[in-house]
Amino acid sequence: MLDTSIMEKLRVLTESAKYDVSCASSGTQTKNKGGLGNATAAGICHTWAADGRCVSLLKTLLTNDCIFDCAYCANRSSNDIKRVSFTAEEIATIVVEFYRRNYIEGLFLSSAIEVNPNATTEKIIQTLKLLRNRERFYGYIHVKAIPGADPELIRQAGELADRMSVNIELPTEESLRILAPQKNVQKLLLPMAQIKKGIDEVNEDRGKYKFAAKFVPAGQSTQMIVGATRDSDRSILFAAENLYKNFSLKRVYYSAYVPVNAGANLPAIQTAPPLLREHRLYQADWLLRYYKFEAKELLTEQEMNFDLDFDPKMNWAFRNLDRFPIEINTADYGLLLRIPGVGVQSARRIMHQRKISPIKYEDLKKLGIVMKRAKYFIVCGGKFFGERNLEVEGLKRIMNPKPMYEQLSLFNLTKEVPYPLGGRNLLPKPVEVGSPTDGQAKLGLGRVIF
Amino acid sequence: MIYLHDGLFDGFLTCIYQHYYGHKATGIFEKASYTPCLFDEVLVIETDTEKARKVYNSIVEKLSEEVYWSVFYTFLANDVNKDCYLLNYIVLAFKMGPSISLLHSHDVVYPVKRLSKKVMSERHRFLGILRFSDIGNCLYAELEPENDILMILSDHFVDRYMNERFIIHDIKREKAIISNLGEWLITDFKLKEKVIFGEKELFFQGLWKRYFESIGIESRSNAKLQQQFVPLKYRKHVVEFHTD
């Protein structure tokens, strides 16, 4: 077992798995019942890779040998790459040995579809059984539900895993048809619906019996790729909102598309992943889940995509300036959460401290409020501390100063000096909606599927 | 009157007891870290577990568990004045009652909140970046935390590795958690010689490093972000950051 072929397999299968962004080990509290491991509700990150992303689980594939040919995927059947597979035994050994050394919180097992969905799911279950039953492993396990697998197999996997996920990948039916013709929406949503039903049933049982069976206790998640198609942020965010509402997902992940394949329907291979756009989507996702925002407040028909210069909450504030400034000492919790620079923690602290004494301006920073942003939107004890009256353009200029200087040329003095506004483009322009690169098909702004 | 204690939590609690039943304390320090001042009246307090227990009970009963944990976490912080902050905090807490937990930016409360949060987050960091190696008859991990967090790491790892023997060694403070199949203690500890790794251990270290290299996406490479999460000072004992 301890030989270099394992090293090589792990390298290949990890590189195939790394575009799946989910790595959370949170959402469930498990005590060690006489074996190895436990799980904490908050989750634990064990290290951070060179790209700055957290590593919590051993994220790998059982195999990268796939019968599907999804355009965006590195493992598509038409790619000429090395195909390898792990045995269940090998994965179990690596997980246990890594876990004993506190390298990881558990396993995130995914797989290409080797023969058919059922065979793949059976192999996943076999691996989980080895870990849970033989090794008595109580750490965190996240597995992919393979669309098209028999519901009975998905149920078995769900009883062994902490979290399951089905990746939607694309938010509209149309994009899915073009890039992943062998997948279809109904097939993707089926396991999701089944998992939700399973979780709901167990929750109901838990109300009745003390020792109800466990089923996917950490809930399910999904992932959407950003920037592989022309889908707007609005389509993506609306899809996410629907998934949260209809399938009670724990998380939707967004993955800035890294072009791994050339293809007529895809962005050119050297296109930089739209990292800032991905970041804005995550911020918006947080606003949906913790700040009681709705997708339709954040993006409108007129504004299909997020402003890359300002975060979504700030943008919302710009559009709703008439609601500000807000008095810190009287506003209710929901309103506090709407103030740029005030987070969930600081809003809670405000609510708590207000019960004892009024909040003074000097307190705000200690309460964790980011005054750089907040001071233009609040009044504290009836006083406003911003430097000027609220007015959108002026605010934008203060919040996001763009360098005022520019190399002037003798020969184009007639050129207008740009208005010093926004424009802090940290990254090369992402494959933008509305500006398809050469060869990229004109994917329409399709109907949101969910 | 300045009270000095032996550095144990019970010692500190005895000082609090003394503050209420003896002379009022103007400050509390650990004996080892206190620098004498010309005009200070100093008294070394003998640790008395009975008195400490009484203070502990009244904090938990008259105030709350939450207040107790803030006090305990703050006590572990690496800050010379921590015990003085705690003295003020406890005095205020017994005046106010459990509602002291609602305060955050108050001048007496804030230093305690700040320090206890610091300790808590360092503990959480080490739950992740502590690295064990299998040295044959047990698992062994080294760390050099800023705050004295060994005590609050024990519950997590003892539960997690209840069928293992392991040592978590704070090499700066020269003490360790030693756990044997779920039974554990904290004791003074020093290695006589350097730990040597066997072939199997080196294999899994290598495998882990290989995994660590493979999981990063080159086109997203972001060393600055990585350093935010794993500051250089912590990398010494984290195997995947070792360059051979």
XYZ file of C-alpha atoms in Angstrom:
694
model
C 0.000 0.000 0.000
C 2.761 2.426 0.889
C 4.166 2.966 -2.544
C 4.592 5.705 -5.051
C 1.620 4.646 -7.164
C -0.628 5.840 -4.343
C 1.114 9.212 -4.432
C 0.537 9.516 -8.148
C -3.102 8.451 -7.876
C -3.737 10.932 -5.127
C -2.176 13.683 -7.213
C -4.252 12.905 -10.311
C -7.531 12.436 -8.483
C -7.024 15.514 -6.315
C -6.293 17.656 -9.321
C -9.483 16.337 -10.840
C -11.465 17.110 -7.711
C -10.094 20.513 -6.820
C -12.538 22.547 -8.899
C -15.283 21.472 -6.573
C -15.156 24.314 -4.087
C -17.092 22.984 -1.151
C -14.845 22.094 1.721
C -16.996 22.804 4.742
C -16.903 20.442 7.692
C -19.627 22.310 9.533
C -23.251 21.791 10.352
C -23.163 18.778 12.602
C -21.965 17.919 16.084
C -20.858 14.312 16.515
C -19.266 12.771 19.584
C -16.785 9.965 19.300
C -18.661 6.813 20.239
C -15.658 4.643 20.884
C -13.771 4.855 17.613
C -11.866 7.564 15.841
C -12.972 11.138 15.422
C -15.742 13.611 16.062
C -17.293 16.610 14.350
C -17.830 20.145 15.597
C -20.742 22.295 14.524
C -18.594 25.196 13.432
C -16.295 23.040 11.334
C -12.521 23.244 11.383
C -10.138 24.353 8.649
C -6.873 22.472 8.787
C -4.762 24.319 6.320
C -4.888 26.805 3.468
C -3.634 25.954 0.001
C -1.499 28.195 -2.188
C -4.671 29.726 -3.636
C -5.758 30.801 -0.142
C -8.682 28.379 -0.021
C -9.258 26.439 3.136
C -8.567 22.725 3.259
C -10.745 20.924 5.711
C -11.451 17.593 4.079
C -9.557 15.129 1.978
C -11.210 16.077 -1.288
C -10.727 13.466 -3.915
C -12.422 11.352 -6.550
C -12.890 7.612 -6.505
C -12.118 7.700 -10.208
C -11.724 10.261 -12.970
C -12.816 7.817 -15.657
C -16.072 9.326 -16.891
C -18.681 8.274 -19.425
C -20.061 11.834 -19.565
C -18.710 14.567 -21.773
C -19.622 17.858 -20.062
C -17.884 20.668 -21.918
C -16.579 22.539 -18.831
C -15.184 19.537 -16.969
C -11.549 18.461 -16.870
C -12.564 14.810 -16.678
C -14.881 14.748 -19.694
C -14.657 11.562 -21.685
C -13.258 13.253 -24.787
C -10.196 14.565 -22.903
C -6.997 12.600 -23.326
C -5.884 12.418 -19.694
C -4.550 9.776 -17.378
C -7.428 7.723 -15.911
C -6.985 6.206 -12.461
C -9.167 4.808 -9.687
C -8.821 4.312 -5.957
C -10.042 1.211 -4.217
C -12.332 1.687 -1.215
C -9.588 0.205 0.945
C -7.020 2.743 -0.219
C -9.277 5.690 0.514
C -10.184 4.363 3.951
C -6.503 3.968 4.852
C -5.553 7.451 3.681
C -8.482 9.035 5.541
C -7.663 7.272 8.794
C -3.941 8.008 8.624
C -4.493 11.658 7.688
C -7.123 12.024 10.362
C -4.919 10.572 13.101
C -2.320 13.187 12.273
C -4.945 15.941 12.405
C -4.374 16.835 8.755
C -8.064 16.698 7.942
C -11.556 16.850 9.388
C -12.812 14.042 7.196
C -13.516 13.037 3.636
C -15.163 14.701 0.671
C -15.702 11.911 -1.789
C -16.816 12.542 -5.292
C -16.483 10.545 -8.424
C -16.671 10.568 -12.159
C -19.353 8.258 -13.507
C -17.416 5.173 -14.387
C -19.842 2.594 -15.734
C -23.201 3.935 -14.695
C -24.551 5.992 -11.787
C -25.531 2.939 -9.752
C -22.157 1.223 -9.957
C -20.440 4.459 -8.949
C -22.757 5.040 -6.005
C -22.297 1.463 -4.850
C -18.549 1.950 -4.749
C -18.992 5.162 -2.773
C -21.199 3.331 -0.273
C -18.650 0.558 0.036
C -16.000 3.130 0.959
C -18.234 4.809 3.527
C -19.107 1.464 5.092
C -15.442 0.605 5.493
C -14.873 3.897 7.250
C -17.959 3.982 9.418
C -18.299 0.310 10.312
C -14.852 -1.189 10.256
C -12.724 1.814 11.209
C -15.481 3.245 13.424
C -14.800 6.649 11.979
C -16.944 9.461 13.430
C -15.345 12.327 11.502
C -17.031 14.327 8.791
C -17.990 12.770 5.477
C -19.368 14.636 2.495
C -20.339 12.647 -0.589
C -21.674 13.505 -3.974
C -25.102 12.188 -4.817
C -24.743 10.888 -8.338
C -27.746 11.990 -10.418
C -29.453 9.017 -11.992
C -28.566 6.629 -9.177
C -31.254 4.446 -7.672
C -33.110 6.213 -4.799
C -32.386 3.264 -2.524
C -28.636 3.722 -3.052
C -28.876 7.435 -2.375
C -30.718 6.642 0.850
C -27.952 4.269 1.941
C -25.272 6.859 1.215
C -27.269 9.478 3.104
C -27.385 7.333 6.215
C -23.596 7.090 6.269
C -22.656 10.629 5.245
C -22.864 13.940 7.083
C -23.471 16.007 3.997
C -24.496 15.259 0.446
C -24.428 17.447 -2.602
C -25.545 17.492 -6.182
C -23.874 20.091 -8.338
C -26.265 22.126 -10.443
C -23.265 23.811 -12.143
C -25.360 26.068 -14.391
C -28.320 28.196 -13.402
C -30.356 27.997 -16.588
C -31.784 25.149 -18.563
C -30.371 26.524 -21.748
C -26.751 26.683 -20.554
C -27.058 23.194 -19.213
C -28.298 21.942 -22.570
C -25.384 23.497 -24.396
C -22.567 22.590 -22.009
C -23.746 19.385 -20.371
C -26.073 17.776 -22.905
C -26.098 14.425 -21.090
C -27.384 15.989 -17.884
C -30.871 17.283 -17.535
C -32.482 19.458 -14.959
C -35.052 16.966 -13.796
C -32.407 14.329 -13.257
C -30.322 16.805 -11.226
C -33.192 17.892 -9.054
C -34.462 14.418 -8.318
C -31.763 13.362 -5.830
C -31.915 16.826 -4.266
C -35.621 16.453 -3.667
C -35.091 12.968 -2.293
C -32.406 14.128 0.135
C -34.590 16.995 1.323
C -37.451 14.592 1.916
C -35.157 12.248 3.843
C -33.907 15.068 6.057
C -37.431 16.330 6.704
C -38.619 12.860 7.721
C -35.748 12.352 10.126
C -36.336 15.767 11.664
C -39.934 14.822 12.230
C -38.903 11.535 13.842
C -36.461 13.360 16.067
C -39.376 15.205 17.586
C -40.906 11.859 18.474
C -38.113 9.427 19.274
C -34.901 9.932 21.136
C -32.833 7.678 18.897
C -34.101 8.544 15.451
C -31.860 7.441 12.590
C -29.515 10.011 11.114
C -29.842 11.152 7.545
C -27.446 13.712 6.041
C -27.339 15.591 9.388
C -25.229 18.442 8.001
C -27.665 19.045 5.147
C -27.033 19.302 1.443
C -25.202 21.775 -0.708
C -24.624 22.505 -4.369
C -22.318 24.437 -6.638
C -22.720 26.727 -9.629
C -19.975 27.729 -12.019
C -19.574 31.433 -12.653
C -18.302 32.729 -15.952
C -18.462 29.664 -18.171
C -21.605 30.942 -19.837
C -23.294 34.264 -20.315
C -25.663 33.707 -17.424
C -26.024 36.893 -15.422
C -25.402 37.245 -11.700
C -29.120 37.751 -11.431
C -29.898 34.312 -12.907
C -27.358 32.757 -10.591
C -28.577 34.515 -7.463
C -32.238 33.851 -8.214
C -31.425 30.196 -8.777
C -29.584 30.127 -5.457
C -32.473 31.768 -3.639
C -34.885 29.228 -5.047
C -32.634 26.376 -4.038
C -32.460 27.696 -0.477
C -36.223 28.065 -0.345
C -37.347 24.911 -2.124
C -34.693 22.414 -1.125
C -33.584 23.967 2.191
C -29.975 23.759 1.091
C -27.334 24.565 3.668
C -24.999 26.146 1.157
C -24.741 27.124 -2.469
C -21.136 27.445 -3.609
C -19.980 29.564 -6.512
C -16.953 28.605 -8.506
C -15.220 31.082 -10.782
C -14.765 29.092 -13.934
C -11.193 28.105 -14.652
C -11.050 27.214 -18.339
C -9.636 23.718 -18.404
C -10.933 22.800 -21.835
C -11.065 24.451 -25.216
C -14.496 24.451 -26.747
C -16.691 26.434 -29.065
C -19.175 27.131 -26.302
C -16.603 28.058 -23.677
C -14.468 31.060 -22.773
C -10.993 31.007 -24.268
C -8.535 28.869 -22.379
C -6.331 31.707 -21.082
C -9.264 33.655 -19.668
C -8.625 34.543 -16.030
C -11.216 33.156 -13.621
C -13.655 35.934 -12.619
C -12.608 35.936 -8.982
C -14.057 39.300 -8.024
C -17.396 38.386 -9.547
C -17.352 35.141 -7.562
C -16.570 37.159 -4.434
C -19.565 39.461 -5.022
C -21.816 36.421 -5.403
C -20.611 35.023 -2.095
C -21.245 38.367 -0.420
C -24.756 38.396 -1.863
C -25.254 34.800 -0.766
C -24.408 35.831 2.798
C -26.920 38.646 2.522
C -29.582 36.114 1.572
C -28.765 33.693 4.357
C -27.862 35.872 7.317
C -28.994 39.400 6.539
C -32.593 38.757 5.481
C -32.153 40.218 2.029
C -34.048 38.953 -0.986
C -32.430 38.393 -4.351
C -34.791 40.844 -6.019
C -33.612 43.635 -3.733
C -30.005 43.077 -4.735
C -30.306 42.771 -8.499
C -32.986 44.184 -10.727
C -34.002 43.997 -14.376
C -31.914 47.113 -14.919
C -28.969 45.774 -12.943
C -28.363 42.210 -13.995
C -24.844 41.981 -12.597
C -23.086 43.141 -9.464
C -20.990 46.245 -9.467
C -17.437 45.020 -9.091
C -16.383 48.212 -7.314
C -18.794 48.045 -4.379
C -20.139 45.165 -2.373
C -23.796 44.208 -2.878
C -24.910 45.611 0.467
C -23.285 48.959 -0.208
C -24.896 48.987 -3.615
C -28.254 48.310 -2.083
C -27.642 51.219 0.282
C -26.779 53.510 -2.645
C -30.040 52.611 -4.319
C -32.013 53.146 -1.114
C -30.426 56.258 0.298
C -33.820 57.576 1.356
C -33.885 54.952 4.120
C -30.743 56.334 5.708
C -29.351 57.514 8.060
C -30.484 54.961 10.627
C -30.443 55.661 14.370
C -28.306 53.032 16.076
C -30.147 53.421 19.367
C -33.652 52.742 18.091
C -33.458 50.722 14.875
C -34.638 47.132 15.111
C -32.328 44.201 14.429
C -33.377 43.736 10.827
C -32.729 47.371 10.060
C -29.332 47.358 11.772
C -28.298 44.503 9.499
C -28.980 46.703 6.491
C -26.351 49.270 7.440
C -23.100 48.929 5.475
C -20.328 48.159 7.947
C -22.609 46.480 10.479
C -22.460 42.702 10.589
C -24.432 40.018 12.368
C -22.126 40.076 15.407
C -22.023 43.820 15.800
C -25.794 44.085 15.309
C -26.277 41.562 18.106
C -23.887 43.441 20.348
C -25.807 46.654 19.696
C -29.095 44.967 20.590
C -27.588 43.562 23.801
C -25.830 46.668 24.971
C -28.856 48.853 24.277
C -30.749 46.970 26.964
C -28.393 48.417 29.545
C -27.463 51.848 28.312
C -27.669 53.992 25.189
C -24.845 53.536 22.723
C -22.378 56.359 22.305
C -20.444 57.152 19.181
C -17.153 56.105 20.803
C -18.600 52.658 21.451
C -19.269 51.852 17.825
C -15.767 50.887 16.835
C -15.363 48.637 19.864
C -18.623 46.944 18.957
C -16.984 45.841 15.751
C -18.650 48.241 13.356
C -16.572 49.255 10.341
C -16.844 53.003 10.703
C -15.181 53.728 7.386
C -18.331 52.479 5.732
C -20.959 52.887 8.412
C -20.513 56.506 9.405
C -22.295 57.869 6.330
C -25.352 55.765 7.041
C -25.964 56.137 10.756
C -26.957 58.566 13.426
C -25.940 57.873 16.976
C -27.807 59.670 19.749
C -29.298 61.979 17.124
C -25.941 63.044 15.720
C -24.631 62.388 12.252
C -20.893 61.889 11.945
C -20.350 61.591 8.218
C -18.472 64.382 6.544
C -21.116 65.395 4.114
C -24.709 64.961 3.232
C -25.812 61.762 1.657
C -25.573 61.865 -2.101
C -24.644 58.859 -4.174
C -21.919 60.148 -6.440
C -20.088 61.884 -3.627
C -20.284 58.804 -1.432
C -18.938 56.592 -4.171
C -16.019 58.932 -4.592
C -15.132 58.826 -0.887
C -15.582 55.093 -0.481
C -13.669 53.986 -3.484
C -11.108 56.568 -4.461
C -9.550 55.787 -7.768
C -6.082 57.202 -8.321
C -6.636 60.748 -9.560
C -3.498 60.861 -11.618
C -3.012 59.540 -15.075
C -0.122 59.609 -17.477
C -0.888 62.559 -19.720
C 0.280 62.473 -23.264
C 1.101 65.514 -25.342
C -0.737 64.035 -28.240
C -4.125 63.299 -26.849
C -4.852 66.305 -24.730
C -8.295 66.377 -26.190
C -9.053 63.053 -24.538
C -11.406 63.417 -21.645
C -9.866 62.743 -18.285
C -12.046 60.020 -16.836
C -14.258 60.810 -13.927
C -12.487 59.480 -10.861
C -15.080 56.927 -10.018
C -14.874 53.262 -9.230
C -12.916 51.352 -11.759
C -10.578 49.591 -9.380
C -10.264 46.572 -11.582
C -8.115 44.219 -9.617
C -8.440 41.541 -12.197
C -8.563 41.217 -15.893
C -12.133 41.645 -17.030
C -13.909 38.368 -16.542
C -15.627 36.670 -19.391
C -18.383 39.167 -19.263
C -21.986 38.824 -19.840
C -22.645 40.609 -23.081
C -19.096 40.418 -24.351
C -18.520 36.883 -25.477
C -15.008 36.090 -26.486
C -14.331 34.760 -29.920
C -15.939 31.485 -30.580
C -18.187 31.692 -27.564
C -21.700 30.846 -28.530
C -24.304 33.415 -27.815
C -25.892 31.766 -24.862
C -29.002 33.729 -24.197
C -30.044 34.881 -20.794
C -32.075 31.799 -20.316
C -34.980 31.219 -18.055
C -33.973 30.416 -14.496
C -34.791 26.791 -14.000
C -35.759 26.449 -10.405
C -2.441 46.102 47.924
C -1.033 44.082 45.016
C -1.729 40.354 45.196
C 0.588 37.845 43.577
C -0.303 34.246 42.773
C 1.545 31.168 41.579
C 0.175 31.249 38.006
C -2.527 28.648 38.529
C -6.187 29.514 38.015
C -6.919 28.453 41.588
C -4.217 30.849 42.731
C -5.910 33.683 40.905
C -9.317 32.778 42.344
C -7.778 32.733 45.829
C -6.654 36.334 45.243
C -10.233 37.253 44.337
C -11.412 35.606 47.571
C -8.802 37.577 49.480
C -9.984 40.783 47.806
C -13.452 40.310 49.292
C -12.462 38.905 52.699
C -9.101 40.592 53.313
C -7.535 43.765 52.025
C -8.929 45.235 48.829
C -6.673 44.381 45.909
C -5.507 47.153 43.606
C -3.973 44.688 41.215
C -3.369 40.979 40.743
C -0.355 39.528 38.958
C 1.389 36.272 38.451
C 4.428 36.160 40.715
C 6.812 35.206 37.927
C 5.823 37.998 35.573
C 5.468 40.830 38.089
C 8.044 43.619 38.076
C 8.191 45.188 41.529
C 7.428 48.878 41.824
C 8.805 51.052 44.622
C 5.517 52.154 46.158
C 3.536 48.951 45.668
C 2.448 47.069 48.720
C 2.774 43.471 47.677
C 1.392 40.267 49.161
C 2.015 36.762 47.863
C -1.167 34.733 48.213
C -0.941 31.060 49.034
C -3.190 29.067 46.700
C -6.117 27.609 48.586
C -8.334 25.297 46.547
C -11.130 25.567 49.102
C -11.341 29.346 48.700
C -10.917 29.055 44.957
C -13.826 26.634 44.797
C -16.031 29.118 46.667
C -15.247 31.883 44.196
C -15.819 29.535 41.279
C -19.194 28.471 42.668
C -20.411 31.974 43.219
C -19.361 33.056 39.715
C -21.293 30.204 38.158
C -24.303 30.440 40.469
C -24.708 34.166 40.978
C -23.490 35.203 37.547
C -23.426 32.659 34.735
C -21.418 29.977 32.968
C -20.823 32.501 30.220
C -19.155 34.923 32.633
C -17.075 32.082 34.027
C -15.797 31.113 30.582
C -14.905 34.727 29.739
C -12.904 34.829 32.967
C -11.187 31.518 32.374
C -10.284 32.225 28.744
C -8.967 35.664 29.653
C -6.875 34.128 32.406
C -5.067 32.037 29.775
C -4.170 35.094 27.703
C -0.618 36.205 27.229
C -0.970 39.689 28.726
C 0.676 40.960 31.929
C -2.369 42.941 32.960
C -4.948 40.234 32.327
C -5.518 39.539 36.020
C -6.045 43.243 36.754
C -8.635 43.425 33.966
C -10.273 40.350 35.459
C -10.313 41.829 38.961
C -12.169 44.905 37.710
C -14.445 42.738 35.604
C -15.379 40.397 38.429
C -16.015 43.270 40.834
C -18.304 44.921 38.290
C -19.968 41.593 37.497
C -20.923 40.967 41.123
C -22.406 44.476 41.221
C -24.353 44.095 37.984
C -25.275 40.434 37.990
C -25.493 38.174 34.928
C -26.526 41.074 32.700
C -22.852 42.014 32.465
C -22.750 39.631 29.509
C -24.830 42.109 27.542
C -22.091 44.720 27.717
C -19.306 44.810 25.201
C -17.722 48.220 24.725
C -17.737 49.161 28.449
C -14.240 50.209 29.611
C -14.026 47.430 32.185
C -15.643 44.750 30.030
C -13.965 45.408 26.715
C -10.416 44.268 27.637
C -11.846 40.993 28.910
C -13.953 40.450 25.780
C -10.976 41.286 23.616
C -8.589 38.909 25.376
C -11.018 36.039 25.733
C -11.852 36.283 22.047
C -8.158 36.221 21.216
C -7.637 33.088 23.280
C -10.704 31.448 21.830
C -9.642 32.109 18.287
C -6.138 30.853 18.926
C -7.607 27.669 20.325
C -9.740 27.283 17.226
C -6.742 27.872 14.999
C -4.808 25.108 16.715
C -7.686 22.654 16.469
C -6.903 22.899 12.765
C -3.164 23.398 12.422
C -1.881 21.131 15.161
C 0.014 18.299 13.462
C 0.621 14.899 14.993
C 3.201 12.415 13.902
C 3.087 8.731 14.653
C 6.329 8.064 16.508
C 5.750 4.367 16.998
C 4.097 4.010 20.367
C 2.090 7.219 20.344
C 1.106 10.322 18.429
C 3.160 13.391 19.151
C 2.432 17.060 18.402
C 4.415 20.195 19.114
C 3.107 23.727 19.374
C 4.197 27.179 20.484
C 0.973 29.098 21.046
C 0.940 32.719 22.097
C -1.564 32.041 24.867
C -1.601 29.172 27.318
C -4.206 27.125 25.471
C -3.142 23.572 26.297
C -5.877 23.200 28.908
C -8.630 24.139 26.471
C -7.352 21.907 23.683
C -7.640 18.788 25.772
C -11.395 18.118 25.599
C -11.390 18.225 21.805
C -8.442 15.938 21.193
C -9.118 13.518 24.028
C -12.574 12.864 22.578
C -11.323 12.726 19.010
C -8.516 10.261 19.706
C -10.029 8.249 22.534
C -8.472 5.032 21.277
C -5.012 6.533 20.839
C -2.074 7.456 22.999
C -0.945 10.977 22.333
C 1.165 13.871 23.586
C 0.528 17.522 22.822
C 3.644 19.385 23.793
C 3.784 23.148 24.365
C 7.523 23.528 23.874
C 7.583 27.169 24.956
C 5.943 26.536 28.322
C 7.524 23.086 28.646
C 4.364 21.225 29.469
C 2.177 18.727 27.723
C -1.148 16.972 27.596
C -0.511 13.270 27.891
C -3.455 11.122 26.978
C -3.738 7.391 27.163
C -6.900 5.884 25.649
C -9.119 8.656 26.942
C -7.392 9.226 30.307
C -5.341 12.370 30.331
C -3.367 14.846 32.385
C -1.313 17.965 31.924
C 2.216 17.855 33.221
C 5.640 19.480 32.913
C 7.322 17.979 29.918
C 10.613 18.176 28.098
C 12.064 16.020 25.344
C 15.420 14.449 26.063
C 16.263 13.887 22.428
C 14.903 14.766 19.038
C 11.995 12.749 17.725
C 12.877 10.477 14.822
C 10.274 9.481 12.267
C 9.913 5.990 10.852
C 9.370 5.081 7.224
C 5.595 4.881 7.458
C 5.369 8.276 9.127
C 7.550 9.860 6.465
C 5.429 8.266 3.761
C 2.217 9.809 5.069
C 3.900 13.169 5.577
C 4.990 12.994 1.951
C 1.552 11.918 0.803
C -0.037 14.795 2.663
C 2.399 17.270 1.145
C 1.625 15.903 -2.284
C -2.073 16.350 -1.609
C -1.485 19.868 -0.330
C 0.356 20.837 -3.514
C -2.271 19.290 -5.769
C -5.314 20.870 -4.168
C -4.363 24.485 -4.965
C -5.572 25.942 -8.259
C -2.642 27.640 -10.042
C -4.690 30.268 -11.828
C -6.098 31.400 -8.448
C -2.790 31.394 -6.648
C -2.858 33.912 -3.779
C 0.034 33.759 -1.327
C -1.134 36.839 0.550
C -4.479 35.307 1.356
C -2.783 32.086 2.395
C -0.552 34.028 4.762
C -3.537 35.759 6.317
C -4.843 32.377 7.378
C -1.546 30.700 8.219
C 0.795 33.450 9.476
C 4.467 32.628 9.151
C 4.955 32.295 12.914
C 2.656 29.287 13.000
C 4.236 27.447 10.077
C 7.197 26.075 11.982
C 5.241 23.122 13.299
C 2.956 22.583 10.318
C 4.411 19.850 8.189
C 3.037 20.881 4.792
C 4.867 24.204 5.057
C 8.226 22.582 5.678
C 10.611 22.694 2.778
C 13.113 19.902 2.753
